[in-house]
Amino acid sequence: PELVKKLFAVGLPLSIQSILIDFSFILIFSIVNGMGLEASAGYGICCRLNGFTMLFSVSFGMALTAIVAQNLGAGKTKRALSFLKMSFLFSGSIAVILFLWMEFWPETAFALFTKDPGVIAAGADYMKSFCFDILLVPFVFSANGFLNGSGHTRFTMVNNLLPTFLVRVPVAWLISRLPGATLYGIGWAAPLASVLSVAITLIYLRTGRWKIKRI
């Protein structure tokens, strides 16, 4: 029973976070759908490309969770921090390359999915602003992996949900209501939310509360 209790304490916040984050993508999809067929199709391709561009950051973050848990369990705090820095460095280096591709040549990426010029133009319009999020997610996922490994899954849940539902979804909705709204404007909602998440994480790390054992 004690082990099951610990499992739920760590896993339940991550489950809730995953469900609600996916729900937020559905909300944004519904917002974009109101902007027309080409915008909807272009955004759909963006979601596919987003999964690819963030794959490296997500993978490093997942690996970091296990490594940090092992090192903190062994009392090697400095070593755990060094792995956080390495994860950010490796995933960030790849992110810079992907950012340059999506910022300056997004049409080449969308052309892999469709030949419709309208869809390509709409998707590229969104990606040129959204791609700044690619530069921020290496830190977000590395920090999430680090804090999850230290057992602070409730903090990562709150830190991911607050920017999503206080910034990303509301900003996307508000911009979509402006006269002449475009996908380029809506694309800024994601990096703005990530900026808030990074700021909250940095403050939390500086407090040293992550050193308190949660499991």
mmCIF file of C-alpha atoms in Angstrom:
data_model
loop_
_atom_site.group_PDB
_atom_site.id
_atom_site.type_symbol
_atom_site.label_atom_id
_atom_site.label_comp_id
_atom_site.label_asym_id
_atom_site.label_seq_id
_atom_site.Cartn_x
_atom_site.Cartn_y
_atom_site.Cartn_z
ATOM 1 C CA PRO A 1 0.000 0.000 0.000
ATOM 2 C CA GLU A 2 2.809 2.424 0.771
ATOM 3 C CA LEU A 3 4.378 1.880 -2.650
ATOM 4 C CA VAL A 4 1.032 2.318 -4.392
ATOM 5 C CA LYS A 5 0.531 5.582 -2.513
ATOM 6 C CA LYS A 6 3.923 6.865 -3.689
ATOM 7 C CA LEU A 7 3.181 5.770 -7.250
ATOM 8 C CA PHE A 8 -0.052 7.765 -7.292
ATOM 9 C CA ALA A 9 1.614 10.774 -5.649
ATOM 10 C CA VAL A 10 4.143 10.935 -8.491
ATOM 11 C CA GLY A 11 2.061 9.685 -11.405
ATOM 12 C CA LEU A 12 -1.333 11.307 -10.896
ATOM 13 C CA PRO A 13 -0.157 14.932 -11.401
ATOM 14 C CA LEU A 14 1.609 13.898 -14.610
ATOM 15 C CA SER A 15 -1.548 12.167 -15.853
ATOM 16 C CA ILE A 16 -3.730 15.194 -15.136
ATOM 17 C CA GLN A 17 -1.179 17.447 -16.813
ATOM 18 C CA SER A 18 -1.075 15.307 -19.953
ATOM 19 C CA ILE A 19 -4.876 15.177 -20.257
ATOM 20 C CA LEU A 20 -5.366 18.917 -19.808
ATOM 21 C CA ILE A 21 -2.487 19.882 -22.134
ATOM 22 C CA ASP A 22 -4.012 17.716 -24.875
ATOM 23 C CA PHE A 23 -7.371 19.356 -24.170
ATOM 24 C CA SER A 24 -5.778 22.793 -24.632
ATOM 25 C CA PHE A 25 -4.598 21.768 -28.115
ATOM 26 C CA ILE A 26 -8.194 20.819 -28.944
ATOM 27 C CA LEU A 27 -9.336 24.283 -27.814
ATOM 28 C CA ILE A 28 -6.762 26.018 -30.004
ATOM 29 C CA PHE A 29 -7.685 23.750 -32.930
ATOM 30 C CA SER A 30 -11.309 24.845 -32.548
ATOM 31 C CA ILE A 31 -10.187 28.498 -32.549
ATOM 32 C CA VAL A 32 -8.182 28.026 -35.750
ATOM 33 C CA ASN A 33 -11.002 26.091 -37.430
ATOM 34 C CA GLY A 34 -13.060 29.271 -37.335
ATOM 35 C CA MET A 35 -10.481 30.980 -39.553
ATOM 36 C CA GLY A 36 -11.152 28.849 -42.621
ATOM 37 C CA LEU A 37 -10.195 25.597 -44.294
ATOM 38 C CA GLU A 38 -6.657 26.568 -45.321
ATOM 39 C CA ALA A 39 -5.834 27.857 -41.853
ATOM 40 C CA SER A 40 -7.181 24.688 -40.290
ATOM 41 C CA ALA A 41 -5.194 22.453 -42.639
ATOM 42 C CA GLY A 42 -2.033 24.511 -42.175
ATOM 43 C CA TYR A 43 -2.347 24.377 -38.394
ATOM 44 C CA GLY A 44 -2.891 20.618 -38.575
ATOM 45 C CA ILE A 45 0.432 20.219 -40.375
ATOM 46 C CA CYS A 46 2.040 22.532 -37.794
ATOM 47 C CA CYS A 47 0.961 20.129 -35.055
ATOM 48 C CA ARG A 48 2.705 17.296 -36.912
ATOM 49 C CA LEU A 49 5.862 19.342 -37.346
ATOM 50 C CA ASN A 50 5.668 20.464 -33.742
ATOM 51 C CA GLY A 51 5.760 16.839 -32.619
ATOM 52 C CA PHE A 52 8.919 16.331 -34.670
ATOM 53 C CA THR A 53 10.726 19.508 -33.595
ATOM 54 C CA MET A 54 10.057 18.824 -29.901
ATOM 55 C CA LEU A 55 10.875 15.127 -30.049
ATOM 56 C CA PHE A 56 14.511 15.698 -29.087
ATOM 57 C CA SER A 57 13.671 17.909 -26.111
ATOM 58 C CA VAL A 58 10.986 15.499 -24.901
ATOM 59 C CA SER A 59 13.349 12.528 -25.192
ATOM 60 C CA PHE A 60 16.156 14.216 -23.271
ATOM 61 C CA GLY A 61 13.665 15.280 -20.599
ATOM 62 C CA MET A 62 12.370 11.714 -20.191
ATOM 63 C CA ALA A 63 15.884 10.327 -19.934
ATOM 64 C CA LEU A 64 16.795 13.017 -17.429
ATOM 65 C CA THR A 65 13.959 11.981 -15.098
ATOM 66 C CA ALA A 66 15.473 8.548 -14.439
ATOM 67 C CA ILE A 67 19.054 9.826 -14.236
ATOM 68 C CA VAL A 68 18.187 12.587 -11.766
ATOM 69 C CA ALA A 69 16.155 10.220 -9.581
ATOM 70 C CA GLN A 70 19.106 7.835 -9.363
ATOM 71 C CA ASN A 71 21.627 10.572 -8.555
ATOM 72 C CA LEU A 72 19.475 12.353 -5.991
ATOM 73 C CA GLY A 73 18.718 9.007 -4.392
ATOM 74 C CA ALA A 74 22.465 8.501 -4.057
ATOM 75 C CA GLY A 75 22.886 11.995 -2.607
ATOM 76 C CA LYS A 76 24.758 13.340 -5.648
ATOM 77 C CA THR A 77 23.032 16.698 -6.049
ATOM 78 C CA LYS A 78 25.789 18.405 -8.044
ATOM 79 C CA ARG A 79 25.946 15.495 -10.457
ATOM 80 C CA ALA A 80 22.179 15.712 -10.990
ATOM 81 C CA LEU A 81 22.502 19.423 -11.778
ATOM 82 C CA SER A 82 25.284 18.710 -14.263
ATOM 83 C CA PHE A 83 22.971 16.338 -16.131
ATOM 84 C CA LEU A 84 20.328 19.090 -16.279
ATOM 85 C CA LYS A 85 22.855 21.403 -17.917
ATOM 86 C CA MET A 86 23.935 18.708 -20.390
ATOM 87 C CA SER A 87 20.344 17.907 -21.325
ATOM 88 C CA PHE A 88 19.642 21.571 -22.019
ATOM 89 C CA LEU A 89 22.874 21.947 -24.001
ATOM 90 C CA PHE A 90 22.284 18.906 -26.235
ATOM 91 C CA SER A 91 18.568 19.458 -26.879
ATOM 92 C CA GLY A 92 19.105 23.213 -27.218
ATOM 93 C CA SER A 93 21.777 22.755 -29.893
ATOM 94 C CA ILE A 94 19.390 20.674 -31.983
ATOM 95 C CA ALA A 95 16.592 23.174 -31.326
ATOM 96 C CA VAL A 96 18.635 26.034 -32.812
ATOM 97 C CA ILE A 97 19.002 24.142 -36.097
ATOM 98 C CA LEU A 98 15.289 23.314 -36.219
ATOM 99 C CA PHE A 99 14.385 26.906 -35.348
ATOM 100 C CA LEU A 100 16.442 28.267 -38.251
ATOM 101 C CA TRP A 101 14.740 25.820 -40.623
ATOM 102 C CA MET A 102 11.226 26.670 -39.463
ATOM 103 C CA GLU A 103 11.844 30.423 -39.305
ATOM 104 C CA PHE A 104 13.512 30.972 -42.665
ATOM 105 C CA TRP A 105 12.418 28.002 -44.815
ATOM 106 C CA PRO A 106 9.116 26.754 -43.346
ATOM 107 C CA GLU A 107 7.604 26.259 -46.802
ATOM 108 C CA THR A 108 10.027 23.391 -47.474
ATOM 109 C CA ALA A 109 8.732 21.563 -44.392
ATOM 110 C CA PHE A 110 5.063 22.062 -45.286
ATOM 111 C CA ALA A 111 5.696 20.974 -48.862
ATOM 112 C CA LEU A 112 6.450 17.494 -47.481
ATOM 113 C CA PHE A 113 2.765 17.193 -46.520
ATOM 114 C CA THR A 114 0.868 19.069 -49.231
ATOM 115 C CA LYS A 115 1.225 20.821 -52.555
ATOM 116 C CA ASP A 116 -1.636 23.239 -51.902
ATOM 117 C CA PRO A 117 -0.054 26.751 -51.973
ATOM 118 C CA GLY A 118 -2.784 28.193 -49.749
ATOM 119 C CA VAL A 119 -2.262 25.599 -47.027
ATOM 120 C CA ILE A 120 1.518 25.970 -47.235
ATOM 121 C CA ALA A 121 1.263 29.761 -46.953
ATOM 122 C CA ALA A 122 -1.127 29.569 -43.982
ATOM 123 C CA GLY A 123 0.982 26.995 -42.144
ATOM 124 C CA ALA A 124 4.232 28.849 -42.794
ATOM 125 C CA ASP A 125 2.611 32.045 -41.505
ATOM 126 C CA TYR A 126 1.851 30.332 -38.186
ATOM 127 C CA MET A 127 5.216 28.600 -37.940
ATOM 128 C CA LYS A 128 7.225 31.827 -38.353
ATOM 129 C CA SER A 129 6.002 33.032 -34.968
ATOM 130 C CA PHE A 130 5.384 29.706 -33.262
ATOM 131 C CA CYS A 131 8.934 28.488 -33.998
ATOM 132 C CA PHE A 132 10.339 30.731 -31.244
ATOM 133 C CA ASP A 133 8.806 28.182 -28.886
ATOM 134 C CA ILE A 134 11.293 25.659 -30.297
ATOM 135 C CA LEU A 135 14.101 27.647 -28.642
ATOM 136 C CA LEU A 136 12.352 27.596 -25.253
ATOM 137 C CA VAL A 137 11.110 24.012 -24.953
ATOM 138 C CA PRO A 138 14.596 22.479 -24.464
ATOM 139 C CA PHE A 139 14.774 24.237 -21.111
ATOM 140 C CA VAL A 140 11.103 23.551 -20.311
ATOM 141 C CA PHE A 141 11.362 19.795 -20.905
ATOM 142 C CA SER A 142 14.805 19.481 -19.330
ATOM 143 C CA ALA A 143 13.572 21.295 -16.224
ATOM 144 C CA ASN A 144 10.417 19.169 -16.161
ATOM 145 C CA GLY A 145 12.504 16.009 -16.377
ATOM 146 C CA PHE A 146 14.785 17.250 -13.618
ATOM 147 C CA LEU A 147 11.930 18.184 -11.268
ATOM 148 C CA ASN A 148 9.962 15.026 -12.054
ATOM 149 C CA GLY A 149 13.059 13.025 -11.194
ATOM 150 C CA SER A 150 13.232 14.792 -7.846
ATOM 151 C CA GLY A 151 9.592 13.894 -7.189
ATOM 152 C CA HIS A 152 8.168 17.410 -7.643
ATOM 153 C CA THR A 153 5.547 16.377 -10.173
ATOM 154 C CA ARG A 154 2.863 18.582 -8.620
ATOM 155 C CA PHE A 155 4.977 21.644 -9.334
ATOM 156 C CA THR A 156 5.583 20.633 -12.955
ATOM 157 C CA MET A 157 1.850 20.023 -13.365
ATOM 158 C CA VAL A 158 0.955 23.498 -12.077
ATOM 159 C CA ASN A 159 3.820 25.130 -13.984
ATOM 160 C CA ASN A 160 2.662 23.628 -17.262
ATOM 161 C CA LEU A 161 -1.049 24.187 -16.797
ATOM 162 C CA LEU A 162 -0.914 27.811 -15.596
ATOM 163 C CA PRO A 163 0.911 29.183 -18.686
ATOM 164 C CA THR A 164 -1.299 27.066 -20.940
ATOM 165 C CA PHE A 165 -4.651 28.210 -19.591
ATOM 166 C CA LEU A 166 -3.654 31.690 -18.441
ATOM 167 C CA VAL A 167 -1.605 32.663 -21.513
ATOM 168 C CA ARG A 168 -1.602 30.294 -24.466
ATOM 169 C CA VAL A 169 -5.325 29.578 -24.887
ATOM 170 C CA PRO A 170 -6.587 33.080 -23.914
ATOM 171 C CA VAL A 171 -4.008 34.850 -26.120
ATOM 172 C CA ALA A 172 -4.853 32.617 -29.090
ATOM 173 C CA TRP A 173 -8.566 33.311 -28.582
ATOM 174 C CA LEU A 174 -8.120 37.071 -28.167
ATOM 175 C CA ILE A 175 -5.921 37.382 -31.262
ATOM 176 C CA SER A 176 -8.381 35.332 -33.313
ATOM 177 C CA ARG A 177 -11.073 37.906 -32.439
ATOM 178 C CA LEU A 178 -9.080 40.870 -33.741
ATOM 179 C CA PRO A 179 -9.956 42.315 -37.170
ATOM 180 C CA GLY A 180 -7.758 40.780 -39.848
ATOM 181 C CA ALA A 181 -6.431 38.118 -37.472
ATOM 182 C CA THR A 182 -3.870 35.732 -38.969
ATOM 183 C CA LEU A 183 -2.177 32.531 -37.910
ATOM 184 C CA TYR A 184 1.043 34.499 -37.496
ATOM 185 C CA GLY A 185 -0.487 36.370 -34.573
ATOM 186 C CA ILE A 186 -1.936 33.237 -32.994
ATOM 187 C CA GLY A 187 1.451 31.540 -33.278
ATOM 188 C CA TRP A 188 2.889 33.925 -30.659
ATOM 189 C CA ALA A 189 0.649 32.427 -27.958
ATOM 190 C CA ALA A 190 2.884 29.358 -27.519
ATOM 191 C CA PRO A 191 6.264 31.102 -26.972
ATOM 192 C CA LEU A 192 4.638 33.648 -24.655
ATOM 193 C CA ALA A 193 3.306 30.805 -22.505
ATOM 194 C CA SER A 194 6.736 29.129 -22.514
ATOM 195 C CA VAL A 195 8.406 32.363 -21.374
ATOM 196 C CA LEU A 196 6.160 32.376 -18.298
ATOM 197 C CA SER A 197 6.891 28.697 -17.653
ATOM 198 C CA VAL A 198 10.653 29.281 -17.886
ATOM 199 C CA ALA A 199 10.449 32.253 -15.499
ATOM 200 C CA ILE A 200 8.492 30.273 -12.902
ATOM 201 C CA THR A 201 10.887 27.332 -13.190
ATOM 202 C CA LEU A 202 13.991 29.501 -12.731
ATOM 203 C CA ILE A 203 12.509 31.050 -9.597
ATOM 204 C CA TYR A 204 11.638 27.617 -8.217
ATOM 205 C CA LEU A 205 15.096 26.223 -8.923
ATOM 206 C CA ARG A 206 16.751 29.196 -7.211
ATOM 207 C CA THR A 207 14.687 28.649 -4.065
ATOM 208 C CA GLY A 208 16.247 25.193 -3.698
ATOM 209 C CA ARG A 209 12.875 23.610 -2.894
ATOM 210 C CA TRP A 210 13.575 20.905 -5.455
ATOM 211 C CA LYS A 211 16.065 19.430 -2.976
ATOM 212 C CA ILE A 212 13.220 18.526 -0.581
ATOM 213 C CA LYS A 213 12.363 14.843 -0.984
ATOM 214 C CA ARG A 214 8.787 14.239 -2.140
ATOM 215 C CA ILE A 215 8.876 10.438 -2.234
#
